[in-house]
């Protein structure tokens, strides 16, 4: 289309003069220009097609097959110079001169052509090059010939096939009488009619025939350049428009809206939203169960195990005095509480974390919103935050619980053991060993069971506060996941709406383009006709 546009903008109506050698083509142009610009000879003079343009100075430029050109310092004046290697190896030549007739022609460019009967390849190539570039033709036939040469019939057939107008120019009319000229003209027009050529005009011209030259000038000026431009480019424009129309129709047929991927993502995000709500309820239930049942059971087991494991150490501390025993026992209670609760809650929160990760397994990571790509990491962060509630927020309660256990349960027992037991033991021999055995029995049979019982009781009273804080932390984290999923869902819906909007705009645009293109093709077809 761009090439077509440039071609129309730079269009010049080339009017090649075709005829056999020595028909008088070059002489005709020289007389019309009023100067001997082109070489004339009885031999086969014109070596290559020569376009005539207006210019401030007389010069010739030869254009070569490789796209380069050379300027000829002096125009050829005879057959030998015209066929010199510096000229004859070109594709065509442009000759300029300051002729008023050329200046007045505007966009009409006369072209002096080699004879059609030479049989020389470059002459044949020149004709076929200009049979496509030419938009009108001067058919030059010498009156003394009297008939349409056979070699010229094929040339005229090519011109007629292109639908180009033909101006019949009879040269050398000064050598034949008027009655003979009438008969020759009739014979020529009859022969041309037989091959489908009706001349646009018939001009008779002889040596120094001003009337004939004026008729030629009038015929050249009478060419409708705009119409010739249409004839030259409209078929090409119609062909390009039809190709473009086929392309647009193919685009229209192939531009079906496919939202399968987006629809699947919408379904996935919707399922994730539902599962998140379900998983939150299940997570809260698991957390409550873990705190109310598993936690206390495991704490009791762990406490009994650790007390049993450290019986001798505690016995040593008890024998060293109440203060030492209190420090050892409180430290052990705090250590067991932290380790036992941390382990139990970690296991419970890991179950919750696995449930959260399973929700996202069906989502392709390459196709989810950025906020959902790190769901597993966020779930792990949720677990860590929840455990911090225990490790930091509630640690002081366990310390105070241990002291409360010691004050309310252990102290009264110690008073009995420490105050009364030594007096009884002193009545027997080997008092140190019996004293240690008595302390050990008191620890395992009275103090340890009381510690475990009272510890579970104290922790149980602290669990509701912990449960509320952990569930609130759980909900807060889950709200973030639900919010992210809803954002991804809305973004996906927006993508689908935009895709539908873009597709509708494209479809409407194609319909408008096709309608406009049909109008252009219709208008061009009228011009073509």
Coordinates of C-alpha atoms in Angstrom, one line a residue:
X1 CA 0.0 0.0 0.0
X2 CA 2.9 2.4 0.8
X3 CA 4.6 1.6 -2.4
X4 CA 1.3 2.2 -4.3
X5 CA 0.9 5.5 -2.5
X6 CA 4.4 6.6 -3.4
X7 CA 3.9 5.5 -7.0
X8 CA 0.7 7.6 -7.3
X9 CA 2.5 10.6 -5.7
X10 CA 5.4 10.4 -8.1
X11 CA 3.3 9.4 -11.2
X12 CA 4.4 10.6 -14.6
X13 CA 2.5 9.7 -17.8
X14 CA 5.2 8.1 -19.9
X15 CA 4.3 8.2 -23.6
X16 CA 6.7 5.9 -25.5
X17 CA 7.0 6.3 -29.2
X18 CA 7.0 2.8 -30.7
X19 CA 7.8 1.9 -34.3
X20 CA 10.3 0.1 -36.5
X21 CA 13.8 1.6 -37.1
X22 CA 13.9 4.6 -39.3
X23 CA 10.2 5.3 -38.8
X24 CA 11.2 8.8 -37.8
X25 CA 10.6 8.7 -34.0
X26 CA 13.7 10.6 -33.1
X27 CA 13.3 13.1 -35.9
X28 CA 9.7 13.6 -34.8
X29 CA 10.7 14.6 -31.2
X30 CA 13.6 16.8 -32.5
X31 CA 11.2 18.7 -34.7
X32 CA 8.7 19.0 -31.8
X33 CA 11.4 20.2 -29.4
X34 CA 12.8 22.6 -32.1
X35 CA 16.3 21.4 -31.7
X36 CA 18.5 18.4 -32.7
X37 CA 18.6 16.7 -29.3
X38 CA 18.3 13.0 -30.3
X39 CA 20.6 11.4 -33.0
X40 CA 18.9 10.7 -36.3
X41 CA 20.2 8.3 -38.9
X42 CA 19.0 5.8 -41.5
X43 CA 20.7 3.1 -39.4
X44 CA 19.4 1.5 -36.2
X45 CA 20.3 4.6 -34.2
X46 CA 18.4 4.6 -30.8
X47 CA 20.2 2.2 -28.5
X48 CA 18.0 2.5 -25.4
X49 CA 14.8 4.1 -24.3
X50 CA 15.3 7.8 -23.7
X51 CA 12.9 9.8 -21.5
X52 CA 12.6 13.5 -22.3
X53 CA 12.3 15.8 -19.3
X54 CA 12.4 19.6 -18.9
X55 CA 15.7 20.9 -17.4
X56 CA 17.6 24.1 -17.3
X57 CA 20.5 22.5 -19.2
X58 CA 20.9 19.9 -21.9
X59 CA 22.4 16.7 -20.6
X60 CA 21.9 12.9 -20.6
X61 CA 22.0 10.5 -17.6
X62 CA 22.2 6.8 -18.3
X63 CA 20.7 4.5 -15.6
X64 CA 22.4 1.1 -15.3
X65 CA 21.0 -2.3 -14.3
X66 CA 22.7 -2.3 -10.9
X67 CA 20.8 0.8 -9.9
X68 CA 23.7 3.2 -10.4
X69 CA 23.9 5.9 -13.1
X70 CA 26.4 7.9 -15.0
X71 CA 26.1 11.3 -16.7
X72 CA 27.2 11.5 -20.4
X73 CA 29.3 14.6 -20.9
X74 CA 28.1 15.0 -24.5
X75 CA 24.8 13.8 -26.1
X76 CA 25.3 11.4 -29.0
X77 CA 24.8 12.9 -32.4
X78 CA 24.9 9.7 -34.6
X79 CA 24.4 6.0 -34.6
X80 CA 28.0 5.2 -33.6
X81 CA 27.9 7.5 -30.6
X82 CA 24.4 6.4 -29.6
X83 CA 25.7 2.8 -29.5
X84 CA 28.8 3.6 -27.6
X85 CA 29.5 1.3 -24.6
X86 CA 29.0 4.2 -22.2
X87 CA 25.4 4.5 -23.3
X88 CA 24.3 1.2 -24.8
X89 CA 24.9 -0.9 -21.6
X90 CA 22.3 1.1 -19.7
X91 CA 18.7 0.2 -19.0
X92 CA 17.3 3.6 -20.0
X93 CA 18.4 7.2 -20.3
X94 CA 17.0 10.5 -19.2
X95 CA 17.6 13.5 -21.4
X96 CA 16.9 17.0 -20.2
X97 CA 16.7 20.2 -22.2
X98 CA 15.2 23.7 -21.6
X99 CA 12.4 23.2 -24.1
X100 CA 9.2 25.2 -23.4
X101 CA 7.1 22.4 -24.9
X102 CA 8.5 20.0 -22.3
X103 CA 8.0 22.5 -19.5
X104 CA 4.3 22.9 -20.5
X105 CA 3.7 19.2 -20.5
X106 CA 3.8 19.0 -16.7
X107 CA 3.6 15.3 -15.9
X108 CA 3.7 13.9 -19.4
X109 CA 7.0 12.3 -20.4
X110 CA 7.7 11.4 -24.0
X111 CA 10.0 8.5 -24.5
X112 CA 12.1 7.8 -27.6
X113 CA 12.2 4.0 -28.0
X114 CA 14.5 1.7 -30.1
X115 CA 13.0 0.1 -33.2
X116 CA 10.9 -2.9 -32.7
X117 CA 12.4 -4.9 -35.5
X118 CA 16.0 -5.1 -34.5
X119 CA 15.9 -8.5 -32.8
X120 CA 18.5 -7.2 -30.3
X121 CA 17.7 -8.4 -26.7
X122 CA 18.2 -5.1 -25.0
X123 CA 15.8 -3.4 -27.4
X124 CA 13.2 -6.0 -26.7
X125 CA 13.8 -5.7 -23.0
X126 CA 13.4 -1.9 -23.3
X127 CA 10.0 -2.3 -25.0
X128 CA 8.6 -4.7 -22.3
X129 CA 9.9 -2.4 -19.6
X130 CA 8.0 0.5 -21.0
X131 CA 4.9 -1.4 -22.0
X132 CA 4.3 -1.6 -18.3
X133 CA 5.5 1.9 -17.4
X134 CA 3.8 3.6 -20.4
X135 CA 0.2 4.8 -20.0
X136 CA -0.3 6.0 -23.5
X137 CA 1.7 5.3 -26.7
X138 CA 2.7 7.1 -29.9
X139 CA 2.4 4.5 -32.7
X140 CA 4.9 6.0 -35.3
X141 CA 4.6 4.6 -38.8
X142 CA 6.3 6.2 -41.9
X143 CA 3.8 7.1 -44.6
X144 CA 6.2 5.7 -47.2
X145 CA 5.8 2.3 -45.7
X146 CA 2.1 2.4 -46.2
X147 CA 1.2 -0.7 -44.1
X148 CA 1.4 -1.9 -40.5
X149 CA 4.7 -3.9 -40.3
X150 CA 4.4 -7.4 -39.0
X151 CA 6.9 -6.8 -36.3
X152 CA 4.8 -3.9 -35.0
X153 CA 1.6 -6.0 -34.8
X154 CA 2.8 -8.0 -31.8
X155 CA 3.9 -4.8 -30.1
X156 CA 0.4 -3.2 -30.6
X157 CA -1.2 -6.4 -29.3
X158 CA 0.7 -6.0 -26.0
X159 CA -0.3 -2.3 -25.8
X160 CA -4.0 -3.2 -26.5
X161 CA -3.9 -5.9 -23.9
X162 CA -2.9 -3.3 -21.3
X163 CA -5.8 -1.0 -22.3
X164 CA -3.6 1.9 -23.1
X165 CA -4.6 4.7 -25.4
X166 CA -2.8 4.9 -28.8
X167 CA -2.0 8.0 -30.9
X168 CA -1.3 7.1 -34.5
X169 CA 1.4 9.3 -35.9
X170 CA 2.1 9.1 -39.6
X171 CA 5.6 10.5 -40.3
X172 CA 7.3 11.5 -43.5
X173 CA 3.9 12.6 -45.0
X174 CA 5.7 15.2 -47.1
X175 CA 6.9 12.3 -49.3
X176 CA 3.4 11.2 -50.3
X177 CA 0.5 13.0 -52.0
X178 CA -2.6 13.8 -49.9
X179 CA -4.9 11.1 -51.7
X180 CA -2.3 8.5 -51.0
X181 CA -2.1 9.6 -47.4
X182 CA -5.9 9.2 -47.0
X183 CA -5.7 5.6 -48.4
X184 CA -2.7 4.8 -46.2
X185 CA -4.4 6.1 -43.1
X186 CA -7.6 4.1 -43.9
X187 CA -5.6 0.9 -44.4
X188 CA -3.6 1.5 -41.2
X189 CA -6.7 2.1 -39.1
X190 CA -8.4 -0.9 -40.6
X191 CA -5.5 -3.1 -39.8
X192 CA -5.3 -1.7 -36.3
X193 CA -9.0 -2.3 -35.8
X194 CA -8.5 -6.0 -36.7
X195 CA -6.2 -6.4 -33.6
X196 CA -8.6 -4.4 -31.4
X197 CA -6.8 -1.0 -31.5
X198 CA -8.8 2.2 -32.2
X199 CA -6.4 5.2 -32.2
X200 CA -7.2 8.0 -29.8
X201 CA -6.1 10.4 -32.5
X202 CA -4.4 10.3 -36.0
X203 CA -1.7 12.8 -36.7
X204 CA 0.1 13.4 -40.0
X205 CA 3.5 15.0 -39.8
X206 CA 6.2 15.7 -42.3
X207 CA 9.5 17.6 -42.4
X208 CA 9.0 21.2 -41.0
X209 CA 5.2 20.5 -40.8
X210 CA 4.2 23.0 -38.1
X211 CA 0.6 22.0 -38.3
X212 CA 1.4 18.4 -37.6
X213 CA 3.7 19.4 -34.7
X214 CA 0.9 21.5 -33.2
X215 CA -1.4 18.5 -33.6
X216 CA 1.1 16.3 -31.8
X217 CA 1.5 19.0 -29.1
X218 CA -2.3 19.2 -28.7
X219 CA -2.6 15.4 -28.5
X220 CA 0.0 15.2 -25.8
X221 CA -1.6 18.0 -23.8
X222 CA -5.0 16.4 -24.3
X223 CA -4.0 13.3 -22.4
X224 CA -5.9 13.1 -19.1
X225 CA -3.1 12.5 -16.7
X226 CA -5.4 11.8 -13.8
X227 CA -7.3 9.3 -15.7
X228 CA -4.1 7.7 -17.0
X229 CA -2.9 7.5 -13.4
X230 CA -6.2 5.7 -12.5
X231 CA -5.7 3.3 -15.4
X232 CA -2.1 2.7 -14.3
X233 CA -2.8 2.1 -10.6
X234 CA -6.4 1.3 -10.0
X235 CA -6.1 -2.4 -11.0
X236 CA -3.2 -2.7 -8.6
X237 CA -5.1 -0.8 -5.9
X238 CA -8.2 -3.1 -6.4
X239 CA -5.9 -6.2 -6.1
X240 CA -4.3 -4.9 -2.9
X241 CA -7.7 -4.0 -1.4
X242 CA -9.1 -7.4 -2.2
X243 CA -6.0 -9.0 -0.6
X244 CA -6.5 -6.8 2.4
X245 CA -10.2 -7.7 2.6
X246 CA -9.4 -11.4 2.5
X247 CA -6.9 -10.8 5.3
X248 CA -9.5 -8.9 7.4
X249 CA -12.1 -11.6 6.8
X250 CA -9.6 -14.2 8.0
X251 CA -8.9 -12.2 11.1
X252 CA -12.6 -11.9 11.7
X253 CA -13.1 -15.6 11.3
X254 CA -10.1 -16.5 13.5
X255 CA -10.6 -13.9 16.2
X256 CA -12.8 -16.0 18.4
X257 CA -12.8 -15.0 22.1
X258 CA -11.2 -17.8 24.2
X259 CA -11.6 -17.3 27.9
X260 CA -11.1 -20.9 28.9
X261 CA -7.9 -20.2 30.8
X262 CA -9.4 -17.2 32.6
X263 CA -12.6 -19.2 33.4
X264 CA -10.5 -22.0 34.9
X265 CA -8.6 -19.5 37.0
X266 CA -11.8 -18.0 38.2
X267 CA -13.1 -21.4 39.1
X268 CA -9.8 -22.2 41.0
X269 CA -9.9 -18.9 42.9
X270 CA -13.6 -19.5 43.8
X271 CA -12.8 -23.0 45.1
X272 CA -9.8 -21.6 47.1
X273 CA -12.0 -19.0 48.7
X274 CA -14.5 -21.7 49.7
X275 CA -11.8 -24.0 51.0
X276 CA -10.1 -21.2 52.9
X277 CA -13.4 -20.5 54.8
X278 CA -13.8 -24.3 55.5
X279 CA -10.2 -24.7 56.5
X280 CA -10.3 -21.7 58.9
X281 CA -13.2 -23.3 60.8
X282 CA -11.4 -26.7 60.8
X283 CA -8.2 -25.0 62.0
X284 CA -10.0 -23.2 64.8
X285 CA -11.5 -26.5 65.9
X286 CA -8.1 -28.3 65.7
X287 CA -6.4 -25.6 67.7
X288 CA -9.1 -25.6 70.4
X289 CA -8.9 -29.4 70.6
X290 CA -5.2 -29.4 70.8
X291 CA -5.2 -26.8 73.6
X292 CA -8.0 -28.3 75.6
X293 CA -7.2 -32.0 75.3
X294 CA -3.9 -32.9 73.7
X295 CA -2.0 -30.1 75.4
X296 CA -3.0 -30.9 79.0
X297 CA -2.6 -34.7 78.5
X298 CA 0.8 -34.3 77.0
X299 CA 1.9 -31.7 79.6
X300 CA 0.9 -34.2 82.4
X301 CA 2.8 -37.0 80.7
X302 CA 5.9 -34.8 80.1
X303 CA 5.9 -33.4 83.6
X304 CA 5.7 -36.8 85.2
X305 CA 8.5 -38.1 83.0
X306 CA 10.8 -35.2 83.8
X307 CA 10.1 -35.3 87.5
X308 CA 10.8 -39.0 87.5
X309 CA 13.9 -38.4 85.5
X310 CA 15.2 -35.7 87.8
X311 CA 14.1 -37.4 91.1
X312 CA 17.7 -37.7 92.5
X313 CA 18.6 -34.1 91.6
X314 CA 15.4 -32.8 93.3
X315 CA 16.1 -35.0 96.2
X316 CA 19.5 -33.5 96.6
X317 CA 18.0 -30.0 96.4
X318 CA 15.4 -30.9 99.0
X319 CA 18.1 -32.1 101.4
X320 CA 19.9 -28.9 100.9
X321 CA 17.0 -26.8 102.0
X322 CA 13.6 -25.4 101.0
X323 CA 15.1 -22.5 99.0
X324 CA 17.3 -24.7 96.8
X325 CA 14.5 -27.2 96.2
X326 CA 12.1 -24.4 95.2
X327 CA 14.5 -23.0 92.6
X328 CA 15.2 -26.4 91.1
X329 CA 11.5 -27.4 91.0
X330 CA 10.3 -24.0 89.6
X331 CA 12.9 -24.1 86.9
X332 CA 12.0 -27.6 85.9
X333 CA 8.3 -26.8 85.8
X334 CA 8.9 -23.8 83.5
X335 CA 11.2 -25.8 81.3
X336 CA 8.8 -28.7 80.9
X337 CA 5.8 -26.3 80.3
X338 CA 7.6 -24.4 77.6
X339 CA 9.0 -27.5 75.8
X340 CA 5.8 -29.6 76.1
X341 CA 3.4 -26.9 75.0
X342 CA 5.7 -25.7 72.2
X343 CA 6.0 -29.2 70.8
X344 CA 2.3 -30.0 71.1
X345 CA 1.2 -26.7 69.5
X346 CA 3.9 -27.0 66.8
X347 CA 2.4 -30.4 65.8
X348 CA -1.1 -29.0 65.8
X349 CA -0.1 -25.9 63.8
X350 CA 1.9 -28.0 61.3
X351 CA -1.4 -29.9 60.6
X352 CA -3.1 -26.5 60.0
X353 CA -0.2 -25.4 57.8
X354 CA -0.4 -28.6 55.7
X355 CA -4.1 -28.0 55.3
X356 CA -3.5 -24.5 54.0
X357 CA -0.8 -25.7 51.6
X358 CA -3.1 -28.4 50.2
X359 CA -5.6 -25.7 49.1
X360 CA -3.1 -24.2 46.7
X361 CA -1.7 -27.4 45.2
X362 CA -4.2 -27.3 42.3
X363 CA -3.2 -23.8 41.3
X364 CA -0.5 -23.4 38.7
X365 CA 2.1 -21.1 40.3
X366 CA 2.8 -19.5 36.9
X367 CA -0.8 -18.3 36.6
X368 CA -1.8 -17.1 40.1
X369 CA -1.5 -13.6 41.5
X370 CA 1.8 -12.7 43.1
X371 CA 0.1 -12.5 46.5
X372 CA -0.7 -16.3 46.3
X373 CA 2.6 -17.5 45.0
X374 CA 4.1 -17.4 48.5
X375 CA 1.2 -19.0 50.2
X376 CA 3.3 -21.8 51.8
X377 CA 5.8 -19.3 53.2
X378 CA 3.0 -17.1 54.6
X379 CA 1.4 -20.1 56.2
X380 CA 4.8 -20.9 57.9
X381 CA 4.9 -17.3 59.1
X382 CA 1.4 -17.7 60.5
X383 CA 2.6 -20.8 62.5
X384 CA 5.6 -18.9 63.9
X385 CA 3.5 -15.9 64.9
X386 CA 1.0 -18.2 66.6
X387 CA 3.8 -19.9 68.6
X388 CA 5.1 -16.5 69.6
X389 CA 1.9 -15.9 71.5
X390 CA 2.8 -18.8 73.7
X391 CA 6.5 -18.2 73.9
X392 CA 6.4 -14.5 74.7
X393 CA 2.9 -13.4 75.4
X394 CA 2.0 -16.2 77.9
X395 CA 5.4 -17.2 79.3
X396 CA 5.0 -15.1 82.5
X397 CA 1.8 -17.0 83.3
X398 CA 3.7 -20.3 83.4
X399 CA 6.3 -18.9 85.7
X400 CA 3.7 -17.6 88.0
X401 CA 1.9 -21.0 87.7
X402 CA 5.0 -22.8 88.9
X403 CA 5.3 -20.5 91.9
X404 CA 1.6 -20.9 92.6
X405 CA 2.0 -24.7 92.5
X406 CA 4.9 -24.5 94.8
X407 CA 3.2 -22.2 97.3
X408 CA -0.2 -23.9 97.4
X409 CA 0.8 -27.6 97.1
X410 CA 4.4 -28.2 97.9
X411 CA 5.1 -25.9 100.8
X412 CA 2.6 -27.6 103.2
X413 CA 4.1 -31.0 102.4
X414 CA 7.6 -29.8 102.8
X415 CA 6.7 -28.4 106.2
X416 CA 5.7 -31.9 107.3
X417 CA 8.7 -33.5 105.8
X418 CA 11.3 -31.0 106.9
X419 CA 10.0 -30.2 110.3
X420 CA 8.8 -33.6 111.6
X421 CA 10.5 -36.2 109.5
X422 CA 14.1 -35.6 110.8
X423 CA 13.1 -36.1 114.4
X424 CA 11.6 -39.4 113.5
X425 CA 14.6 -40.4 111.4
X426 CA 17.0 -39.5 114.2
X427 CA 15.5 -42.2 116.4
X428 CA 17.0 -44.9 114.1
X429 CA 20.6 -45.6 113.1
X430 CA 22.0 -44.7 109.6
X431 CA 19.9 -41.6 109.6
X432 CA 21.4 -40.0 106.4
X433 CA 20.4 -42.9 104.2
X434 CA 17.0 -43.2 105.8
X435 CA 16.5 -39.5 105.6
X436 CA 17.2 -39.6 101.8
X437 CA 14.8 -42.5 101.3
X438 CA 12.2 -40.7 103.2
X439 CA 12.7 -37.6 101.1
X440 CA 12.6 -39.6 97.9
X441 CA 9.4 -41.3 98.9
X442 CA 7.8 -38.0 99.8
X443 CA 8.7 -36.6 96.4
X444 CA 7.5 -39.5 94.3
X445 CA 4.4 -40.4 96.4
X446 CA 3.1 -37.0 97.5
X447 CA 4.9 -34.0 96.0
X448 CA 5.2 -35.2 92.3
X449 CA 1.5 -36.2 91.9
X450 CA 0.5 -33.0 93.6
X451 CA 2.7 -30.9 91.3
X452 CA 1.3 -32.6 88.1
X453 CA -2.3 -32.2 89.3
X454 CA -2.0 -28.6 90.4
X455 CA 0.1 -27.7 87.3
X456 CA -2.5 -29.0 84.9
X457 CA -5.2 -27.2 86.9
X458 CA -3.3 -23.9 86.7
X459 CA -2.5 -24.3 83.0
X460 CA -6.0 -25.2 82.2
X461 CA -7.2 -22.0 83.8
X462 CA -4.6 -20.1 81.6
X463 CA -5.6 -21.9 78.3
X464 CA -8.8 -19.9 77.5
X465 CA -6.7 -16.7 77.2
X466 CA -4.1 -18.4 75.1
X467 CA -6.8 -20.0 72.9
X468 CA -8.5 -16.6 72.3
X469 CA -5.2 -15.0 71.3
X470 CA -4.0 -17.8 69.1
X471 CA -7.4 -18.1 67.3
X472 CA -7.4 -14.3 66.8
X473 CA -3.9 -14.6 65.3
X474 CA -5.0 -17.5 63.2
X475 CA -8.0 -15.5 61.9
X476 CA -5.9 -12.5 61.2
X477 CA -3.5 -14.5 59.1
X478 CA -6.4 -16.3 57.4
X479 CA -8.1 -12.9 56.7
X480 CA -4.9 -11.9 54.8
X481 CA -5.1 -15.1 52.7
X482 CA -8.8 -14.7 52.0
X483 CA -8.2 -11.0 51.1
X484 CA -5.3 -12.0 48.7
X485 CA -7.5 -14.7 47.1
X486 CA -10.4 -12.2 46.7
X487 CA -8.0 -9.7 45.1
X488 CA -6.7 -12.4 42.7
X489 CA -10.3 -13.3 41.9
X490 CA -11.2 -9.7 41.2
X491 CA -8.1 -9.2 39.1
X492 CA -8.9 -12.3 37.1
X493 CA -12.5 -11.0 36.6
X494 CA -11.1 -7.6 35.5
X495 CA -8.8 -9.4 33.0
X496 CA -11.7 -11.3 31.6
X497 CA -13.8 -8.1 31.3
X498 CA -10.9 -6.3 29.6
X499 CA -10.3 -9.3 27.2
X500 CA -14.0 -9.3 26.3
X501 CA -13.9 -5.5 25.9
X502 CA -10.8 -5.6 23.7
X503 CA -12.3 -8.4 21.6
X504 CA -15.5 -6.6 21.1
X505 CA -13.6 -3.4 20.1
X506 CA -11.5 -5.5 17.7
X507 CA -14.5 -7.2 16.2
X508 CA -16.4 -3.8 15.7
X509 CA -13.2 -2.3 14.3
X510 CA -12.9 -5.2 11.8
X511 CA -16.5 -4.7 10.8
X512 CA -16.0 -1.0 10.3
X513 CA -12.8 -1.6 8.3
X514 CA -14.5 -4.2 6.1
X515 CA -17.5 -1.9 5.5
X516 CA -15.1 1.0 4.6
X517 CA -13.0 -1.3 2.5
X518 CA -16.0 -2.5 0.5
X519 CA -16.9 1.1 -0.2
X520 CA -13.3 1.7 -1.4
X521 CA -13.3 -1.4 -3.6
X522 CA -16.7 -0.4 -5.1
X523 CA -15.4 3.1 -5.9
X524 CA -12.2 1.7 -7.4
X525 CA -14.2 -0.7 -9.5
X526 CA -16.1 2.2 -11.0
X527 CA -12.8 4.0 -11.8
X528 CA -11.5 0.7 -13.2
X529 CA -14.5 0.3 -15.4

